PDB file of C-alpha atoms in Angstrom:
ATOM      1  CA  UNK A   1     -52.949 -77.008  26.711  1.00  0.00           C
ATOM      2  CA  UNK A   2     -53.148 -80.280  27.634  1.00  0.00           C
ATOM      3  CA  UNK A   3     -51.996 -81.575  31.198  1.00  0.00           C
ATOM      4  CA  UNK A   4     -51.835 -85.080  32.119  1.00  0.00           C
ATOM      5  CA  UNK A   5     -51.530 -86.821  35.260  1.00  0.00           C
ATOM      6  CA  UNK A   6     -50.693 -90.428  36.097  1.00  0.00           C
ATOM      7  CA  UNK A   7     -51.764 -92.330  38.755  1.00  0.00           C
ATOM      8  CA  UNK A   8     -51.653 -95.974  40.522  1.00  0.00           C
ATOM      9  CA  UNK A   9     -48.121 -96.364  41.272  1.00  0.00           C
ATOM     10  CA  UNK A  10     -47.504 -97.445  44.093  1.00  0.00           C
ATOM     11  CA  UNK A  11     -45.079-100.491  46.002  1.00  0.00           C
ATOM     12  CA  UNK A  12     -45.585-104.047  44.622  1.00  0.00           C
ATOM     13  CA  UNK A  13     -43.275-107.192  45.003  1.00  0.00           C
ATOM     14  CA  UNK A  14     -41.622-108.754  42.881  1.00  0.00           C
ATOM     15  CA  UNK A  15     -44.027-110.900  39.951  1.00  0.00           C
ATOM     16  CA  UNK A  16     -46.851-108.871  40.563  1.00  0.00           C
ATOM     17  CA  UNK A  17     -48.872-106.475  38.523  1.00  0.00           C
ATOM     18  CA  UNK A  18     -49.683-102.691  39.042  1.00  0.00           C
ATOM     19  CA  UNK A  19     -52.178-100.747  36.779  1.00  0.00           C
ATOM     20  CA  UNK A  20     -51.112 -97.184  35.915  1.00  0.00           C
ATOM     21  CA  UNK A  21     -53.270 -94.093  34.640  1.00  0.00           C
ATOM     22  CA  UNK A  22     -53.089 -91.017  32.795  1.00  0.00           C
ATOM     23  CA  UNK A  23     -55.640 -88.336  32.520  1.00  0.00           C
ATOM     24  CA  UNK A  24     -55.969 -85.900  30.230  1.00  0.00           C
ATOM     25  CA  UNK A  25     -57.695 -82.702  30.028  1.00  0.00           C
ATOM     26  CA  UNK A  26     -57.188 -79.094  28.598  1.00  0.00           C
ATOM     27  CA  UNK A  27     -57.328 -80.618  24.857  1.00  0.00           C
ATOM     28  CA  UNK A  28     -58.780 -83.339  22.260  1.00  0.00           C
ATOM     29  CA  UNK A  29     -57.455 -86.602  23.959  1.00  0.00           C
ATOM     30  CA  UNK A  30     -57.852 -88.172  20.640  1.00  0.00           C
ATOM     31  CA  UNK A  31     -56.278 -85.970  18.687  1.00  0.00           C
ATOM     32  CA  UNK A  32     -52.864 -87.484  20.322  1.00  0.00           C
ATOM     33  CA  UNK A  33     -51.065 -90.737  20.258  1.00  0.00           C
ATOM     34  CA  UNK A  34     -50.093 -91.472  24.150  1.00  0.00           C
ATOM     35  CA  UNK A  35     -46.874 -92.344  24.974  1.00  0.00           C
ATOM     36  CA  UNK A  36     -45.056 -94.070  28.436  1.00  0.00           C
ATOM     37  CA  UNK A  37     -41.571 -93.721  29.869  1.00  0.00           C
ATOM     38  CA  UNK A  38     -40.231 -94.253  32.929  1.00  0.00           C
ATOM     39  CA  UNK A  39     -37.050 -93.174  34.478  1.00  0.00           C
ATOM     40  CA  UNK A  40     -35.167 -95.038  37.102  1.00  0.00           C
ATOM     41  CA  UNK A  41     -32.386 -93.025  39.083  1.00  0.00           C
ATOM     42  CA  UNK A  42     -29.020 -93.019  37.613  1.00  0.00           C
ATOM     43  CA  UNK A  43     -30.545 -93.695  34.272  1.00  0.00           C
ATOM     44  CA  UNK A  44     -31.975 -91.981  30.944  1.00  0.00           C
ATOM     45  CA  UNK A  45     -35.772 -91.881  30.227  1.00  0.00           C
ATOM     46  CA  UNK A  46     -36.520 -94.611  28.229  1.00  0.00           C
ATOM     47  CA  UNK A  47     -39.573 -95.733  26.440  1.00  0.00           C
ATOM     48  CA  UNK A  48     -41.805 -98.308  27.818  1.00  0.00           C
ATOM     49  CA  UNK A  49     -44.984 -98.438  25.434  1.00  0.00           C
ATOM     50  CA  UNK A  50     -47.147 -96.212  22.672  1.00  0.00           C
ATOM     51  CA  UNK A  51     -50.613 -96.381  21.716  1.00  0.00           C
ATOM     52  CA  UNK A  52     -51.951 -94.235  18.093  1.00  0.00           C
ATOM     53  CA  UNK A  53     -54.847 -92.100  18.444  1.00  0.00           C
ATOM     54  CA  UNK A  54     -57.394 -94.739  17.653  1.00  0.00           C
ATOM     55  CA  UNK A  55     -55.899 -97.261  19.924  1.00  0.00           C
ATOM     56  CA  UNK A  56     -55.169 -99.534  17.061  1.00  0.00           C
ATOM     57  CA  UNK A  57     -52.233 -99.756  17.152  1.00  0.00           C
ATOM     58  CA  UNK A  58     -49.222-100.060  20.038  1.00  0.00           C
ATOM     59  CA  UNK A  59     -45.868 -99.877  20.108  1.00  0.00           C
ATOM     60  CA  UNK A  60     -43.598-101.780  23.559  1.00  0.00           C
ATOM     61  CA  UNK A  61     -40.115-101.624  24.209  1.00  0.00           C
ATOM     62  CA  UNK A  62     -38.354-105.121  23.766  1.00  0.00           C
ATOM     63  CA  UNK A  63     -37.933-105.656  27.210  1.00  0.00           C
ATOM     64  CA  UNK A  64     -41.732-104.300  28.264  1.00  0.00           C
ATOM     65  CA  UNK A  65     -43.550-107.005  25.252  1.00  0.00           C
ATOM     66  CA  UNK A  66     -45.526-109.832  26.947  1.00  0.00           C
ATOM     67  CA  UNK A  67     -45.542-107.885  29.916  1.00  0.00           C
ATOM     68  CA  UNK A  68     -46.894-104.703  29.558  1.00  0.00           C
ATOM     69  CA  UNK A  69     -50.032-103.743  27.802  1.00  0.00           C
ATOM     70  CA  UNK A  70     -51.197 -99.982  26.999  1.00  0.00           C
ATOM     71  CA  UNK A  71     -54.327 -99.382  25.952  1.00  0.00           C
ATOM     72  CA  UNK A  72     -56.801 -96.005  26.059  1.00  0.00           C
ATOM     73  CA  UNK A  73     -60.406 -95.181  26.556  1.00  0.00           C
ATOM     74  CA  UNK A  74     -61.009 -91.830  24.730  1.00  0.00           C
ATOM     75  CA  UNK A  75     -64.299 -91.592  25.989  1.00  0.00           C
ATOM     76  CA  UNK A  76     -62.824 -91.053  29.450  1.00  0.00           C
ATOM     77  CA  UNK A  77     -59.677 -89.212  28.161  1.00  0.00           C
ATOM     78  CA  UNK A  78     -57.501 -91.820  29.945  1.00  0.00           C
ATOM     79  CA  UNK A  79     -54.478 -94.208  28.675  1.00  0.00           C
ATOM     80  CA  UNK A  80     -53.672 -97.169  31.288  1.00  0.00           C
ATOM     81  CA  UNK A  81     -50.690 -99.093  31.210  1.00  0.00           C
ATOM     82  CA  UNK A  82     -51.125-102.406  32.704  1.00  0.00           C
ATOM     83  CA  UNK A  83     -48.077-103.912  34.325  1.00  0.00           C
ATOM     84  CA  UNK A  84     -47.584-108.021  34.851  1.00  0.00           C
ATOM     85  CA  UNK A  85     -45.204-109.800  36.057  1.00  0.00           C
ATOM     86  CA  UNK A  86     -43.118-106.835  37.640  1.00  0.00           C
ATOM     87  CA  UNK A  87     -39.548-106.774  38.462  1.00  0.00           C
ATOM     88  CA  UNK A  88     -37.073-105.286  40.237  1.00  0.00           C
ATOM     89  CA  UNK A  89     -35.825-103.705  37.679  1.00  0.00           C
ATOM     90  CA  UNK A  90     -39.044-102.014  36.966  1.00  0.00           C
ATOM     91  CA  UNK A  91     -38.604 -99.311  39.758  1.00  0.00           C
ATOM     92  CA  UNK A  92     -38.843 -96.150  37.946  1.00  0.00           C
ATOM     93  CA  UNK A  93     -40.795 -92.577  37.573  1.00  0.00           C
ATOM     94  CA  UNK A  94     -43.089 -93.303  35.332  1.00  0.00           C
ATOM     95  CA  UNK A  95     -44.570 -90.582  32.396  1.00  0.00           C
ATOM     96  CA  UNK A  96     -47.235 -90.256  30.278  1.00  0.00           C
ATOM     97  CA  UNK A  97     -46.637 -88.010  27.760  1.00  0.00           C
ATOM     98  CA  UNK A  98     -49.286 -86.889  24.569  1.00  0.00           C
ATOM     99  CA  UNK A  99     -47.459 -86.621  20.728  1.00  0.00           C
ATOM    100  CA  UNK A 100     -49.691 -84.320  18.157  1.00  0.00           C
ATOM    101  CA  UNK A 101     -47.312 -86.350  15.693  1.00  0.00           C
ATOM    102  CA  UNK A 102     -48.733 -87.920  12.927  1.00  0.00           C
ATOM    103  CA  UNK A 103     -46.227 -90.764  13.333  1.00  0.00           C
ATOM    104  CA  UNK A 104     -46.043 -92.875  16.797  1.00  0.00           C
ATOM    105  CA  UNK A 105     -42.524 -91.927  17.748  1.00  0.00           C
ATOM    106  CA  UNK A 106     -40.883 -93.901  20.718  1.00  0.00           C
ATOM    107  CA  UNK A 107     -38.413 -90.649  21.312  1.00  0.00           C
ATOM    108  CA  UNK A 108     -38.989 -88.246  24.047  1.00  0.00           C
ATOM    109  CA  UNK A 109     -38.487 -85.255  21.825  1.00  0.00           C
ATOM    110  CA  UNK A 110     -41.256 -85.976  20.263  1.00  0.00           C
ATOM    111  CA  UNK A 111     -44.058 -85.836  22.522  1.00  0.00           C
ATOM    112  CA  UNK A 112     -45.781 -82.491  23.655  1.00  0.00           C
ATOM    113  CA  UNK A 113     -46.961 -82.568  27.094  1.00  0.00           C
ATOM    114  CA  UNK A 114     -45.807 -84.728  29.688  1.00  0.00           C
ATOM    115  CA  UNK A 115     -47.350 -85.420  33.289  1.00  0.00           C
ATOM    116  CA  UNK A 116     -45.085 -85.138  36.602  1.00  0.00           C
ATOM    117  CA  UNK A 117     -45.140 -88.777  37.015  1.00  0.00           C
ATOM    118  CA  UNK A 118     -45.647 -91.428  38.945  1.00  0.00           C
ATOM    119  CA  UNK A 119     -43.390 -93.476  41.032  1.00  0.00           C
ATOM    120  CA  UNK A 120     -43.434 -97.685  41.056  1.00  0.00           C
ATOM    121  CA  UNK A 121     -41.547 -99.587  43.248  1.00  0.00           C
ATOM    122  CA  UNK A 122     -40.845-103.264  42.495  1.00  0.00           C
ATOM    123  CA  UNK A 123     -39.341-105.032  45.991  1.00  0.00           C
ATOM    124  CA  UNK A 124     -37.304-108.334  46.123  1.00  0.00           C
TER     125      UNK A 124
END
């Protein structure tokens, strides 16, 4: 019942920044923990970051710590991913996802809704 749509992807040079947005509709946004995942060609979908329902707790994959920041604005039904110091290896299709689980998870199986993804390409 929740629809998610990502935006903000594009082409950026190494070292640059990009801000992704994901807007939800069809549900009560504040009831869901939100996560960002990515998938590069030939690789598994991997966890990037997650944020609790209230936005008070955030979680990051080790490779993202210090570079990426997840945030949310429940009044706008939107979750963001600020990406700084981008590297070519960050190139991937980025997905946002919503989870109704009480405990924030980094695994794809525990997320209930997914957006179609937005492409991020980092050139070198």
